[in-house]
Structure formats: C-alpha cells, structure tokens
C-alpha cells in the first residue's frame, strides 16, 4: 500500500516547498523505494499555460503534453523520473471535472457541494497519482489559511482517516525569521501557522523550519513542545549554495530518524553519486561563460529548467557554468560584440513575440561568423534559420509569420494541421486561441548520421524530446538551405527538428526543449555537448 507524505506551507509563500518535497523524495528514492510526486495548485486557472512568465515563472511541459507548474520540473530533476499530467492538478481542473460530471448527470440529480463532491474529486486524483508506488509526496501550493486551499486541506484530513496511521505523514514547512533589530530568531509565526493547521484538523508530524540563521537546540525544543511534535522531527532548513545540497543537509539534520520511525521502515539512502555531483557544483575544477540571450531576464524563473540543465551538465563535467545574461533588446542598441564578445558560447532560448528578435538575430549572426559554439532552442532554432536565409541565401525579407503574417518568404510558418500525441488531427491557424493549439509534449525525432546532433545523442535510430511551440520551420526551403551549407540534422514525421551549419566548429539549433528532460543524475545529451564545446576555449 502506498504511503502518502503531504507537504504544506505556512507564514508566507516561496519558502521552498517544492525543493523540500523533492529532497525528501530523493532521500526515499536513493533508499530503493519507488517514489512519485504530485503538485496541487489552488489557483482557478486550468493550467499555467496561458500565464505570463512574470506571473508564474516557467511553464514546465510533461512528456504527455501537460503544461504544469515549474515545481514539476524540480521533481523530475531530483528523482530522475518522467512524470505525467496526473502528477499535477489545479482547482480549475477539479471544478471543471465536477461541473462536467454534473452536466452529464453523473451525480444522479444531487446538490453539488464542496463536501463531499469537490473533496472526493481531489482525493480520487491523489489516489490516481499513487499508482502502485511505495511513496507519493504531495505538495500543496499556497499557504495555510488561504481560502482557496481549504478543500484540499479537507481532502488531506479525510485521507488520514481512510488509511492506516503509518501510511500518511504531514510535513509542515514554515518560516523562523531573524529579527535583526532584536537580534533574535522568532518562533511565533510558526506556532501560529501550526495552530491554524490544527484548527483545520491536521496535526503535522514533522516541522521543516526555513531560516537564515542556525536554529539553536533550545528553539527546536520550544517549537517541538509548542507544536506538539517529536523533538527529532524539527528539521532546520537553512539557505544552501545549491538546491541539490538540500537532501544532504536534511540527512545531516537527522531527517532519517523521524521518517523511519513514523513509517516503521528502514530508510538508508546511498547518496555517494549525488554527493560527488554536488561537490562538482560547489567546488568545480574548470569554468566557462555562456552568453544567455533572452528577453525575460528580469525574472530568471522563466528560464528555470534551462538554468538547471546547464548546472547538471557542469556537474558532470566538473565545470562551473557562468551565465552571462544578455538582454536581446540591449544587443539591438549597442551591437552583439559589446554584449557577448567575451563569452565562450552563445545560447538563444525560446520565447514568444516580436520584441527583442532583432537582437537575437544579431547574436546568432555573431556566433555563425565568428565560429563561437551556438545552441538555439525552439525560437533560437527558428531564428537561426531566418538569419541564415537572410544573410547567406540573400532572402532579405525572410521571416516568421509569427512576426509578419504577410512575409513573402515565410521560413517559419504555421502548419494548418498536424498529428498530436494521440494520433488525432489538430488544426491551427494564426487566429487560433493560444491555449491548446501548440505542439506539446514528447515527440520522436531521427538524428542524421554523422551530425553533431547524432554524436551528442548516440547511435539509436529514434530519440524523444518535449515541445512547446506553435510555429515550425518551413520544409519548402529545405533544399535551398542545404545547398547553401545548412544541415537539417533531425526530423520528426517530416517536420524539421534540428539544424546545423556545415563549416562551423559547433552550431546547433533544436526545435524541441531539451532542458525539460535534463536531470541532475542524467543531463540532457545536447546541452551536455554544448557545455563541452564551450569548455574547448583557447
């Protein structure tokens, strides 16, 4: 029978519930247990797919095409596991299901209420995510006391009564702030947060305390007594240099004892490989600088997976990857050389919209003409094709119909129809709604033999990577591009998936998002190869 660990947060948001949950999952996974994770988001959006990156950070895409919260990316990166749509759900999805069932007569004419109908839908989704795993760690977004979180709290309370006591555990993450003027750490916010949780009917079995200062023994004892928690179940969570240190810090803090005692099982993780990778992140032997050209640079969270994928590759190469953030609009103002001239490699990331495109094109031209290692992802590949068409083929008006729907040379266009993951035909036009009209999730691609793409991935015929985009490279121009020296190095059912340039040390553009499949223990092949190339500096 699956054991459930519920992780809630108190006092305020952004304390690191996702990293805490993923770290506990890592410890259990490295102990030999089958572990999965679930993120519950209490907001009413169906998913974060149409939210601005400034609103909610990066949208993470699962293999089966679900657009989810960025915490799912952290889960995959920590536990080295592919998750699916059932590992994440929102209030919007819950109510959508309940209302649909009511409209179809599924409730046999009953009055639909939060208790039991909405709560039952939440519990059904939690049980479905368990799926024969030894452990399911469930992270509830938001903070205790939020009005939108109450139905989920009720579901957690209810599940505790449906299962044996040793099969559910409640872990509460709370803030212990340091008040500089008083020179003291204060436990009162955490005490109040736990009181609110207990008022709802949930008693935490473990307290994880986020703090900037070390928690002295007497404060841990005070919290244990005030919150009715075993003394060894008050775990300090201080700031870490790397998020991947956190599982090791938890083990040092003694988290294995309360976990083992509560579930009445032996938990003994083998963290040797993990420890080595973390040491490589913290004390690397070499370093490289990569120019990261983008436009959402005010909020680094919008590129979360990509940043982490560079860290993974660096850990395996014992190399520190310094990211030189380059605003593409700034490149438009002062030129590429002044902004990216001292970098070891250039990365142009994905994105939507026309703003900053000319700066990205200038960065790509600089990489191409100066033999600088280049990786273009999604829009970064599309712009590499446009830049090549403009400056090598001489098609000065080459463009994407995303930026000019009337362009005479649509190197990037919107295909009218394509087969989605389920084999169903999807129609897309320039005016289609943004939600649900993208190529989403995992698709196969075939690397061309002898190319940089194939050398990075290996000798298999077919590989799979994840997508999140509406526009495609136009195959009508493939012959002209190839004649001029551009190699179409990867294809997927007739769609162009990757391009390279023949007479260049290393220049690769990929239509997919390789960062979504990069994990600490298994870095993505093309990103790993890119960092290797950056390391070959003179």
Short mmCIF file of C-alpha atoms in Angstrom, two decimals:
data_model
loop_
_atom_site.label_atom_id
_atom_site.label_comp_id
_atom_site.label_asym_id
_atom_site.label_seq_id
_atom_site.Cartn_x
_atom_site.Cartn_y
_atom_site.Cartn_z
CA UNK A 1 0.00 0.00 0.00
CA UNK A 2 1.29 3.44 -0.96
CA UNK A 3 2.47 5.73 1.83
CA UNK A 4 1.49 9.39 1.46
CA UNK A 5 3.52 12.41 2.59
CA UNK A 6 1.67 15.73 2.48
CA UNK A 7 3.79 18.90 2.46
CA UNK A 8 2.08 22.16 3.42
CA UNK A 9 3.48 25.65 3.86
CA UNK A 10 2.96 28.33 6.46
CA UNK A 11 3.57 32.03 7.15
CA UNK A 12 4.32 33.01 3.54
CA UNK A 13 4.91 31.56 0.08
CA UNK A 14 8.20 30.98 -1.78
CA UNK A 15 9.84 29.24 1.18
CA UNK A 16 10.79 26.21 -0.93
CA UNK A 17 8.03 23.62 -0.52
CA UNK A 18 8.93 22.20 -3.94
CA UNK A 19 12.61 21.74 -3.07
CA UNK A 20 11.70 20.34 0.36
CA UNK A 21 9.30 17.84 -1.22
CA UNK A 22 11.79 16.88 -3.94
CA UNK A 23 14.59 16.48 -1.40
CA UNK A 24 12.54 14.10 0.75
CA UNK A 25 11.56 12.20 -2.40
CA UNK A 26 15.25 11.95 -3.37
CA UNK A 27 16.18 10.50 0.02
CA UNK A 28 13.45 7.86 -0.30
CA UNK A 29 14.32 7.11 -3.93
CA UNK A 30 18.03 6.70 -3.12
CA UNK A 31 16.92 4.27 -0.37
CA UNK A 32 15.48 1.97 -3.01
CA UNK A 33 11.79 2.90 -2.82
CA UNK A 34 9.50 3.54 -5.79
CA UNK A 35 8.66 7.21 -5.38
CA UNK A 36 6.39 9.62 -7.23
CA UNK A 37 5.28 13.19 -6.62
CA UNK A 38 2.17 15.34 -7.02
CA UNK A 39 1.76 19.13 -7.13
CA UNK A 40 -1.61 20.65 -6.24
CA UNK A 41 -2.07 24.29 -7.28
CA UNK A 42 -5.06 26.02 -5.64
CA UNK A 43 -5.45 28.69 -8.33
CA UNK A 44 -8.51 28.66 -10.62
CA UNK A 45 -6.60 28.60 -13.91
CA UNK A 46 -6.93 25.23 -15.63
CA UNK A 47 -3.15 25.22 -16.03
CA UNK A 48 -0.36 27.84 -16.15
CA UNK A 49 -0.10 27.54 -19.96
CA UNK A 50 -1.52 30.98 -20.73
CA UNK A 51 0.05 32.77 -17.75
CA UNK A 52 2.82 35.32 -18.27
CA UNK A 53 6.27 34.12 -17.17
CA UNK A 54 6.33 37.23 -14.97
CA UNK A 55 3.17 35.96 -13.27
CA UNK A 56 4.11 32.39 -12.59
CA UNK A 57 7.63 31.68 -13.83
CA UNK A 58 8.36 28.95 -16.33
CA UNK A 59 5.69 26.62 -17.69
CA UNK A 60 7.02 23.07 -17.41
CA UNK A 61 5.85 20.55 -20.03
CA UNK A 62 5.45 16.85 -19.19
CA UNK A 63 6.11 14.02 -21.63
CA UNK A 64 2.38 13.58 -22.27
CA UNK A 65 1.92 17.27 -23.07
CA UNK A 66 0.56 18.79 -19.84
CA UNK A 67 1.53 22.39 -19.11
CA UNK A 68 2.32 22.47 -15.40
CA UNK A 69 3.87 24.44 -12.58
CA UNK A 70 7.66 24.70 -12.59
CA UNK A 71 7.81 22.59 -9.41
CA UNK A 72 7.17 19.51 -11.55
CA UNK A 73 10.46 20.28 -13.26
CA UNK A 74 12.22 20.23 -9.90
CA UNK A 75 10.58 16.90 -9.07
CA UNK A 76 11.84 15.31 -12.30
CA UNK A 77 15.31 16.80 -11.90
CA UNK A 78 15.65 15.47 -8.35
CA UNK A 79 14.14 11.99 -8.65
CA UNK A 80 15.32 11.32 -12.24
CA UNK A 81 11.82 10.25 -13.28
CA UNK A 82 9.38 11.16 -16.05
CA UNK A 83 6.10 12.48 -14.62
CA UNK A 84 2.77 12.91 -16.41
CA UNK A 85 -0.39 15.05 -16.39
CA UNK A 86 -1.73 13.14 -13.37
CA UNK A 87 1.20 14.38 -11.26
CA UNK A 88 -0.23 17.90 -11.21
CA UNK A 89 -3.68 19.43 -10.93
CA UNK A 90 -5.33 22.75 -10.14
CA UNK A 91 -8.58 23.99 -8.58
CA UNK A 92 -9.63 24.88 -12.13
CA UNK A 93 -9.26 21.26 -13.27
CA UNK A 94 -11.08 19.93 -10.21
CA UNK A 95 -14.11 22.18 -10.69
CA UNK A 96 -14.05 21.58 -14.44
CA UNK A 97 -14.35 17.81 -13.83
CA UNK A 98 -17.06 18.18 -11.18
CA UNK A 99 -19.18 20.52 -13.32
CA UNK A 100 -18.76 18.31 -16.40
CA UNK A 101 -19.92 15.27 -14.43
CA UNK A 102 -22.88 17.20 -13.05
CA UNK A 103 -23.92 18.33 -16.56
CA UNK A 104 -23.74 14.72 -17.75
CA UNK A 105 -25.96 13.52 -14.91
CA UNK A 106 -23.16 11.71 -13.12
CA UNK A 107 -24.34 12.78 -9.66
CA UNK A 108 -27.89 11.49 -10.19
CA UNK A 109 -29.55 14.84 -9.56
CA UNK A 110 -27.89 15.56 -6.19
CA UNK A 111 -27.00 19.04 -4.97
CA UNK A 112 -23.28 19.50 -5.72
CA UNK A 113 -21.24 20.77 -2.77
CA UNK A 114 -17.60 21.25 -1.80
CA UNK A 115 -18.06 18.46 0.75
CA UNK A 116 -18.31 15.72 -0.39
CA UNK A 117 -18.19 16.18 -4.19
CA UNK A 118 -15.25 18.53 -4.71
CA UNK A 119 -13.25 16.89 -1.91
CA UNK A 120 -13.94 13.43 -3.37
CA UNK A 121 -12.66 14.57 -6.77
CA UNK A 122 -9.46 15.81 -5.10
CA UNK A 123 -9.00 12.51 -3.24
CA UNK A 124 -9.60 10.49 -6.42
CA UNK A 125 -6.85 12.47 -8.18
CA UNK A 126 -4.45 11.94 -5.27
CA UNK A 127 -5.09 8.19 -5.22
CA UNK A 128 -4.72 8.01 -9.03
CA UNK A 129 -1.26 9.61 -8.79
CA UNK A 130 -0.14 6.98 -6.24
CA UNK A 131 -0.25 4.29 -8.98
CA UNK A 132 1.40 1.40 -7.10
CA UNK A 133 4.36 3.45 -5.83
CA UNK A 134 5.81 2.90 -2.36
CA UNK A 135 5.62 6.63 -1.62
CA UNK A 136 3.71 9.58 -3.05
CA UNK A 137 4.85 13.04 -1.90
CA UNK A 138 2.09 15.64 -2.33
CA UNK A 139 2.94 19.33 -2.27
CA UNK A 140 0.03 21.70 -1.68
CA UNK A 141 0.69 25.13 -3.18
CA UNK A 142 -0.10 28.32 -1.30
CA UNK A 143 -0.08 28.90 2.45
CA UNK A 144 -2.15 27.55 5.35
CA UNK A 145 -5.11 29.87 5.83
CA UNK A 146 -5.61 30.66 2.14
CA UNK A 147 -9.32 30.40 1.38
CA UNK A 148 -8.73 28.55 -1.90
CA UNK A 149 -6.67 25.87 -0.14
CA UNK A 150 -9.41 24.75 2.28
CA UNK A 151 -10.97 21.98 0.12
CA UNK A 152 -7.51 20.45 -0.33
CA UNK A 153 -6.81 20.60 3.41
CA UNK A 154 -10.11 18.82 3.97
CA UNK A 155 -9.07 16.11 1.48
CA UNK A 156 -5.75 15.64 3.34
CA UNK A 157 -7.61 15.41 6.67
CA UNK A 158 -10.04 12.90 5.21
CA UNK A 159 -7.36 10.64 3.68
CA UNK A 160 -5.73 10.30 7.10
CA UNK A 161 -8.92 8.63 8.33
CA UNK A 162 -9.22 6.32 5.33
CA UNK A 163 -5.72 4.82 5.63
CA UNK A 164 -3.70 3.21 8.44
CA UNK A 165 -1.95 5.80 10.61
CA UNK A 166 1.52 4.71 9.45
CA UNK A 167 0.54 5.34 5.81
CA UNK A 168 0.12 9.11 5.96
CA UNK A 169 2.50 11.79 7.19
CA UNK A 170 2.02 15.56 7.35
CA UNK A 171 5.09 17.75 6.99
CA UNK A 172 4.74 21.49 7.53
CA UNK A 173 7.28 23.96 6.13
CA UNK A 174 7.36 27.25 7.97
CA UNK A 175 9.49 30.36 8.39
CA UNK A 176 11.52 31.13 11.50
CA UNK A 177 12.53 34.74 10.81
CA UNK A 178 15.54 36.52 12.26
CA UNK A 179 14.66 40.00 13.57
CA UNK A 180 17.85 41.98 13.18
CA UNK A 181 16.86 44.86 15.48
CA UNK A 182 16.15 42.42 18.32
CA UNK A 183 18.98 40.06 17.38
CA UNK A 184 16.60 37.10 17.75
CA UNK A 185 15.05 34.24 15.82
CA UNK A 186 11.27 34.27 16.32
CA UNK A 187 9.16 31.11 16.55
CA UNK A 188 5.76 32.80 16.95
CA UNK A 189 4.86 32.85 13.19
CA UNK A 190 5.47 29.09 13.02
CA UNK A 191 3.46 28.45 16.18
CA UNK A 192 0.52 30.39 14.73
CA UNK A 193 0.81 28.58 11.40
CA UNK A 194 0.67 25.18 13.12
CA UNK A 195 -2.27 26.35 15.24
CA UNK A 196 -4.15 27.26 12.05
CA UNK A 197 -3.33 23.87 10.57
CA UNK A 198 -4.58 22.08 13.68
CA UNK A 199 -7.74 24.21 13.70
CA UNK A 200 -8.46 22.81 10.21
CA UNK A 201 -7.98 19.31 11.64
CA UNK A 202 -4.43 18.46 10.53
CA UNK A 203 -1.62 17.83 13.02
CA UNK A 204 1.85 17.94 11.47
CA UNK A 205 4.22 15.06 12.26
CA UNK A 206 7.32 16.98 11.17
CA UNK A 207 8.28 20.64 11.07
CA UNK A 208 10.77 21.90 8.49
CA UNK A 209 12.00 25.34 9.53
CA UNK A 210 13.28 27.76 6.89
CA UNK A 211 15.78 30.07 8.49
CA UNK A 212 18.73 32.29 7.63
CA UNK A 213 20.42 31.57 10.96
CA UNK A 214 21.20 28.28 12.65
CA UNK A 215 18.42 27.14 14.98
CA UNK A 216 19.80 26.58 18.49
CA UNK A 217 18.73 23.46 20.39
CA UNK A 218 16.55 25.40 22.83
CA UNK A 219 14.50 26.90 19.97
CA UNK A 220 13.98 23.47 18.42
CA UNK A 221 12.83 22.19 21.81
CA UNK A 222 10.47 25.16 22.15
CA UNK A 223 8.95 24.56 18.71
CA UNK A 224 8.56 20.82 19.37
CA UNK A 225 6.73 21.48 22.64
CA UNK A 226 4.57 24.35 21.33
CA UNK A 227 3.59 22.49 18.15
CA UNK A 228 3.20 19.03 19.72
CA UNK A 229 5.89 17.47 17.51
CA UNK A 230 8.64 15.00 18.45
CA UNK A 231 11.90 16.77 19.21
CA UNK A 232 13.84 14.93 16.46
CA UNK A 233 11.14 15.88 13.93
CA UNK A 234 12.00 19.59 14.00
CA UNK A 235 14.31 19.92 10.98
CA UNK A 236 16.33 23.02 10.19
CA UNK A 237 16.36 24.13 6.53
CA UNK A 238 18.95 26.84 6.12
CA UNK A 239 19.90 28.58 2.89
CA UNK A 240 22.01 26.41 0.59
CA UNK A 241 24.54 27.31 -2.12
CA UNK A 242 22.81 24.81 -4.40
CA UNK A 243 19.31 23.35 -4.23
CA UNK A 244 20.88 19.91 -4.73
CA UNK A 245 22.60 20.26 -1.34
CA UNK A 246 19.25 20.21 0.46
CA UNK A 247 18.77 16.39 0.62
CA UNK A 248 22.28 16.09 2.07
CA UNK A 249 21.55 18.86 4.59
CA UNK A 250 18.32 17.13 5.64
CA UNK A 251 20.19 13.87 6.24
CA UNK A 252 22.77 15.78 8.32
CA UNK A 253 19.88 17.31 10.29
CA UNK A 254 18.67 13.82 11.19
CA UNK A 255 15.56 13.55 8.99
CA UNK A 256 16.03 9.77 8.56
CA UNK A 257 15.00 9.04 12.17
CA UNK A 258 11.55 10.65 12.17
CA UNK A 259 10.80 9.28 8.69
CA UNK A 260 11.86 5.75 9.66
CA UNK A 261 10.02 5.88 12.99
CA UNK A 262 6.78 7.24 11.55
CA UNK A 263 6.52 4.71 8.73
CA UNK A 264 8.12 1.91 10.76
CA UNK A 265 10.57 1.06 7.96
CA UNK A 266 14.33 1.30 7.44
CA UNK A 267 15.37 4.29 5.34
CA UNK A 268 19.05 4.19 4.37
CA UNK A 269 19.89 6.21 1.24
CA UNK A 270 23.02 5.74 -0.89
CA UNK A 271 23.97 9.36 -1.65
CA UNK A 272 27.52 8.72 -2.91
CA UNK A 273 26.95 9.71 -6.57
CA UNK A 274 24.69 12.60 -5.54
CA UNK A 275 27.33 13.87 -3.11
CA UNK A 276 30.02 13.81 -5.84
CA UNK A 277 27.82 15.77 -8.26
CA UNK A 278 27.02 18.36 -5.58
CA UNK A 279 30.75 18.76 -4.80
CA UNK A 280 31.37 19.34 -8.52
CA UNK A 281 28.73 22.09 -8.46
CA UNK A 282 30.15 23.75 -5.33
CA UNK A 283 33.88 23.35 -5.99
CA UNK A 284 34.32 22.86 -9.76
CA UNK A 285 37.75 22.42 -11.39
CA UNK A 286 37.01 24.49 -14.52
CA UNK A 287 34.65 27.24 -15.61
CA UNK A 288 33.03 28.56 -18.77
CA UNK A 289 30.94 31.61 -19.58
CA UNK A 290 27.83 31.20 -21.70
CA UNK A 291 26.02 34.20 -23.17
CA UNK A 292 22.34 33.57 -22.45
CA UNK A 293 20.40 35.73 -24.91
CA UNK A 294 16.76 36.30 -23.94
CA UNK A 295 14.15 38.91 -23.08
CA UNK A 296 12.56 37.78 -19.80
CA UNK A 297 15.77 38.44 -17.89
CA UNK A 298 14.11 40.29 -15.02
CA UNK A 299 12.63 37.00 -13.87
CA UNK A 300 15.14 34.17 -14.11
CA UNK A 301 12.38 31.74 -13.06
CA UNK A 302 11.02 31.94 -16.62
CA UNK A 303 14.14 30.01 -17.72
CA UNK A 304 14.29 27.71 -14.68
CA UNK A 305 14.71 24.37 -16.49
CA UNK A 306 17.35 25.75 -18.83
CA UNK A 307 19.41 27.21 -16.00
CA UNK A 308 19.22 23.91 -14.10
CA UNK A 309 20.15 21.88 -17.21
CA UNK A 310 23.37 23.91 -17.54
CA UNK A 311 24.12 23.18 -13.86
CA UNK A 312 23.56 19.42 -14.46
CA UNK A 313 25.98 19.39 -17.39
CA UNK A 314 28.51 21.41 -15.40
CA UNK A 315 28.28 18.92 -12.52
CA UNK A 316 29.09 16.00 -14.84
CA UNK A 317 31.96 17.92 -16.47
CA UNK A 318 33.28 19.30 -13.15
CA UNK A 319 32.80 22.76 -14.64
CA UNK A 320 31.18 25.90 -13.30
CA UNK A 321 28.83 27.37 -15.91
CA UNK A 322 28.75 31.14 -15.54
CA UNK A 323 25.67 32.58 -17.22
CA UNK A 324 26.22 35.97 -18.82
CA UNK A 325 22.68 37.37 -19.08
CA UNK A 326 22.31 39.27 -22.35
CA UNK A 327 19.17 41.30 -22.97
CA UNK A 328 18.40 40.94 -26.67
CA UNK A 329 16.99 44.49 -26.81
CA UNK A 330 20.30 45.78 -25.45
CA UNK A 331 22.12 43.94 -28.26
CA UNK A 332 19.87 45.83 -30.71
CA UNK A 333 21.05 49.11 -29.17
CA UNK A 334 24.83 48.57 -28.90
CA UNK A 335 25.66 45.57 -31.09
CA UNK A 336 26.49 41.92 -30.44
CA UNK A 337 30.25 42.21 -29.89
CA UNK A 338 29.99 44.62 -26.96
CA UNK A 339 27.50 42.38 -25.16
CA UNK A 340 28.63 38.83 -25.98
CA UNK A 341 32.17 39.23 -27.31
CA UNK A 342 33.92 37.67 -24.29
CA UNK A 343 31.67 34.60 -23.92
CA UNK A 344 32.80 31.02 -24.59
CA UNK A 345 29.48 30.05 -26.18
CA UNK A 346 26.13 31.56 -27.12
CA UNK A 347 22.67 30.27 -26.21
CA UNK A 348 19.47 31.72 -27.64
CA UNK A 349 16.47 30.44 -25.70
CA UNK A 350 12.81 30.04 -26.60
CA UNK A 351 10.20 32.76 -26.30
CA UNK A 352 7.09 34.30 -27.81
CA UNK A 353 6.51 37.62 -29.54
CA UNK A 354 8.44 40.04 -31.73
CA UNK A 355 10.17 42.12 -29.04
CA UNK A 356 13.94 41.56 -28.92
CA UNK A 357 14.02 39.35 -32.04
CA UNK A 358 16.47 41.54 -33.98
CA UNK A 359 18.93 41.38 -31.06
CA UNK A 360 18.70 37.58 -31.04
CA UNK A 361 19.32 37.52 -34.80
CA UNK A 362 22.42 39.70 -34.30
CA UNK A 363 23.73 37.29 -31.62
CA UNK A 364 23.16 34.31 -33.96
CA UNK A 365 24.97 36.08 -36.81
CA UNK A 366 27.88 36.82 -34.48
CA UNK A 367 28.10 33.14 -33.42
CA UNK A 368 27.92 31.94 -37.02
CA UNK A 369 30.50 34.34 -38.44
CA UNK A 370 32.99 34.05 -35.57
CA UNK A 371 32.91 30.28 -35.04
CA UNK A 372 31.55 30.57 -31.48
CA UNK A 373 29.75 27.42 -30.21
CA UNK A 374 26.00 28.06 -30.52
CA UNK A 375 22.86 26.35 -29.24
CA UNK A 376 19.45 27.64 -30.30
CA UNK A 377 16.37 26.26 -28.57
CA UNK A 378 12.86 26.48 -30.10
CA UNK A 379 12.69 30.14 -31.22
CA UNK A 380 16.51 30.04 -31.10
CA UNK A 381 16.46 27.42 -33.88
CA UNK A 382 13.80 29.24 -35.89
CA UNK A 383 15.79 32.48 -35.77
CA UNK A 384 18.96 30.61 -36.80
CA UNK A 385 17.08 29.51 -39.94
CA UNK A 386 15.84 33.07 -40.60
CA UNK A 387 19.31 34.57 -40.05
CA UNK A 388 20.85 32.05 -42.46
CA UNK A 389 18.18 32.72 -45.10
CA UNK A 390 18.65 36.48 -44.84
CA UNK A 391 22.43 36.67 -44.71
CA UNK A 392 23.57 33.58 -46.65
CA UNK A 393 20.70 32.86 -49.06
CA UNK A 394 20.14 36.59 -49.60
CA UNK A 395 16.41 36.47 -48.79
CA UNK A 396 16.37 39.83 -47.01
CA UNK A 397 12.66 39.61 -46.19
CA UNK A 398 12.89 36.08 -44.72
CA UNK A 399 10.77 35.98 -41.57
CA UNK A 400 8.36 34.03 -39.39
CA UNK A 401 4.66 34.56 -39.86
CA UNK A 402 4.57 35.00 -36.08
CA UNK A 403 6.24 38.38 -36.67
CA UNK A 404 4.95 39.19 -40.19
CA UNK A 405 1.96 37.16 -41.37
CA UNK A 406 2.30 38.63 -44.89
CA UNK A 407 6.01 37.91 -45.42
CA UNK A 408 6.90 36.76 -48.95
CA UNK A 409 9.44 34.28 -47.54
CA UNK A 410 7.89 32.51 -44.54
CA UNK A 411 10.89 30.45 -43.40
CA UNK A 412 8.90 29.78 -40.22
CA UNK A 413 5.21 29.15 -40.68
CA UNK A 414 2.12 27.74 -39.03
CA UNK A 415 1.19 24.35 -40.43
CA UNK A 416 -2.53 24.04 -40.96
CA UNK A 417 -2.73 20.60 -39.45
CA UNK A 418 -0.55 18.08 -37.67
CA UNK A 419 -0.97 14.85 -35.74
CA UNK A 420 -0.93 15.29 -31.99
CA UNK A 421 0.41 12.74 -29.49
CA UNK A 422 -2.81 10.76 -29.54
CA UNK A 423 -2.78 10.46 -33.33
CA UNK A 424 -5.63 12.98 -33.69
CA UNK A 425 -5.52 15.69 -36.34
CA UNK A 426 -5.12 19.19 -34.88
CA UNK A 427 -5.97 22.35 -36.82
CA UNK A 428 -4.03 25.57 -36.20
CA UNK A 429 -4.47 28.98 -37.75
CA UNK A 430 -2.87 32.34 -36.97
CA UNK A 431 -6.00 33.26 -35.02
CA UNK A 432 -6.37 30.03 -33.04
CA UNK A 433 -6.63 30.53 -29.28
CA UNK A 434 -3.24 30.27 -27.56
CA UNK A 435 -4.26 27.55 -25.13
CA UNK A 436 -4.33 24.06 -26.62
CA UNK A 437 -3.07 24.90 -30.13
CA UNK A 438 0.62 24.21 -29.61
CA UNK A 439 2.67 21.14 -30.33
CA UNK A 440 3.04 19.99 -26.75
CA UNK A 441 4.82 17.13 -25.06
CA UNK A 442 7.11 14.38 -26.24
CA UNK A 443 7.65 13.64 -29.94
CA UNK A 444 10.17 11.33 -31.66
CA UNK A 445 12.99 12.59 -33.85
CA UNK A 446 15.63 10.90 -36.01
CA UNK A 447 19.17 12.34 -35.89
CA UNK A 448 21.05 12.39 -39.20
CA UNK A 449 24.13 10.17 -39.08
CA UNK A 450 27.46 11.97 -38.73
CA UNK A 451 25.98 15.21 -37.38
CA UNK A 452 26.69 16.95 -34.08
CA UNK A 453 23.15 16.03 -33.01
CA UNK A 454 23.77 12.34 -33.60
CA UNK A 455 27.19 12.46 -31.90
CA UNK A 456 25.58 14.01 -28.81
CA UNK A 457 22.63 11.61 -28.57
CA UNK A 458 24.22 8.33 -29.71
CA UNK A 459 23.55 5.63 -32.27
CA UNK A 460 19.88 4.85 -31.66
CA UNK A 461 17.53 5.39 -34.61
CA UNK A 462 14.95 7.42 -32.68
CA UNK A 463 15.04 9.69 -29.62
CA UNK A 464 12.28 11.63 -27.87
CA UNK A 465 12.21 15.24 -26.68
CA UNK A 466 9.49 17.63 -25.49
CA UNK A 467 7.93 20.52 -27.38
CA UNK A 468 6.03 23.72 -26.61
CA UNK A 469 5.52 25.85 -29.69
CA UNK A 470 3.04 26.77 -32.44
CA UNK A 471 5.31 27.55 -35.39
CA UNK A 472 7.50 25.23 -37.48
CA UNK A 473 10.45 25.59 -39.88
CA UNK A 474 9.09 25.58 -43.44
CA UNK A 475 10.28 22.44 -45.34
CA UNK A 476 9.68 24.24 -48.66
CA UNK A 477 13.04 25.98 -48.09
CA UNK A 478 14.94 22.86 -47.01
CA UNK A 479 16.65 22.25 -50.35
CA UNK A 480 17.86 25.86 -50.70
CA UNK A 481 19.15 25.90 -47.12
CA UNK A 482 21.02 22.62 -47.58
CA UNK A 483 22.57 23.77 -50.87
CA UNK A 484 23.91 26.83 -49.03
CA UNK A 485 25.52 24.76 -46.24
CA UNK A 486 22.84 24.36 -43.59
CA UNK A 487 22.29 20.76 -42.47
CA UNK A 488 18.83 19.53 -41.43
CA UNK A 489 20.20 17.19 -38.77
CA UNK A 490 16.95 16.00 -37.17
CA UNK A 491 13.41 15.38 -38.41
CA UNK A 492 10.12 14.18 -36.93
CA UNK A 493 7.49 12.87 -39.36
CA UNK A 494 8.54 15.42 -41.97
CA UNK A 495 8.90 18.32 -39.51
CA UNK A 496 12.33 19.93 -39.10
CA UNK A 497 13.61 19.26 -35.57
CA UNK A 498 17.26 20.35 -35.74
CA UNK A 499 19.65 22.35 -37.93
CA UNK A 500 23.42 22.72 -38.07
CA UNK A 501 25.95 24.64 -40.17
CA UNK A 502 28.47 22.65 -42.18
CA UNK A 503 31.63 24.73 -41.87
CA UNK A 504 31.31 25.77 -38.23
CA UNK A 505 33.04 24.28 -35.14
CA UNK A 506 29.69 23.64 -33.41
CA UNK A 507 26.41 25.33 -34.34
CA UNK A 508 23.16 23.50 -33.46
CA UNK A 509 19.53 24.64 -33.34
CA UNK A 510 16.78 22.38 -31.99
CA UNK A 511 13.03 22.90 -32.25
CA UNK A 512 12.37 20.95 -29.04
CA UNK A 513 13.14 21.94 -25.43
CA UNK A 514 16.00 19.65 -24.29
CA UNK A 515 16.05 21.32 -20.86
CA UNK A 516 12.78 19.58 -19.91
CA UNK A 517 14.47 16.14 -19.88
CA UNK A 518 17.66 17.11 -18.06
CA UNK A 519 18.08 15.70 -14.54
CA UNK A 520 20.95 16.04 -12.09
CA UNK A 521 21.90 12.36 -12.44
CA UNK A 522 21.24 12.21 -16.22
CA UNK A 523 21.95 15.52 -18.01
CA UNK A 524 20.42 16.13 -21.44
CA UNK A 525 22.83 14.99 -24.21
CA UNK A 526 22.73 18.09 -26.46
CA UNK A 527 23.13 20.52 -23.54
CA UNK A 528 25.97 18.40 -22.12
CA UNK A 529 27.70 18.51 -25.52
CA UNK A 530 27.14 22.27 -25.77
CA UNK A 531 28.86 22.87 -22.42
CA UNK A 532 31.71 20.55 -23.52
CA UNK A 533 32.16 22.69 -26.64
CA UNK A 534 32.16 25.88 -24.54
CA UNK A 535 34.94 24.29 -22.48
CA UNK A 536 37.15 23.92 -25.56
CA UNK A 537 38.15 27.55 -25.44
CA UNK A 538 41.71 28.57 -26.32
#
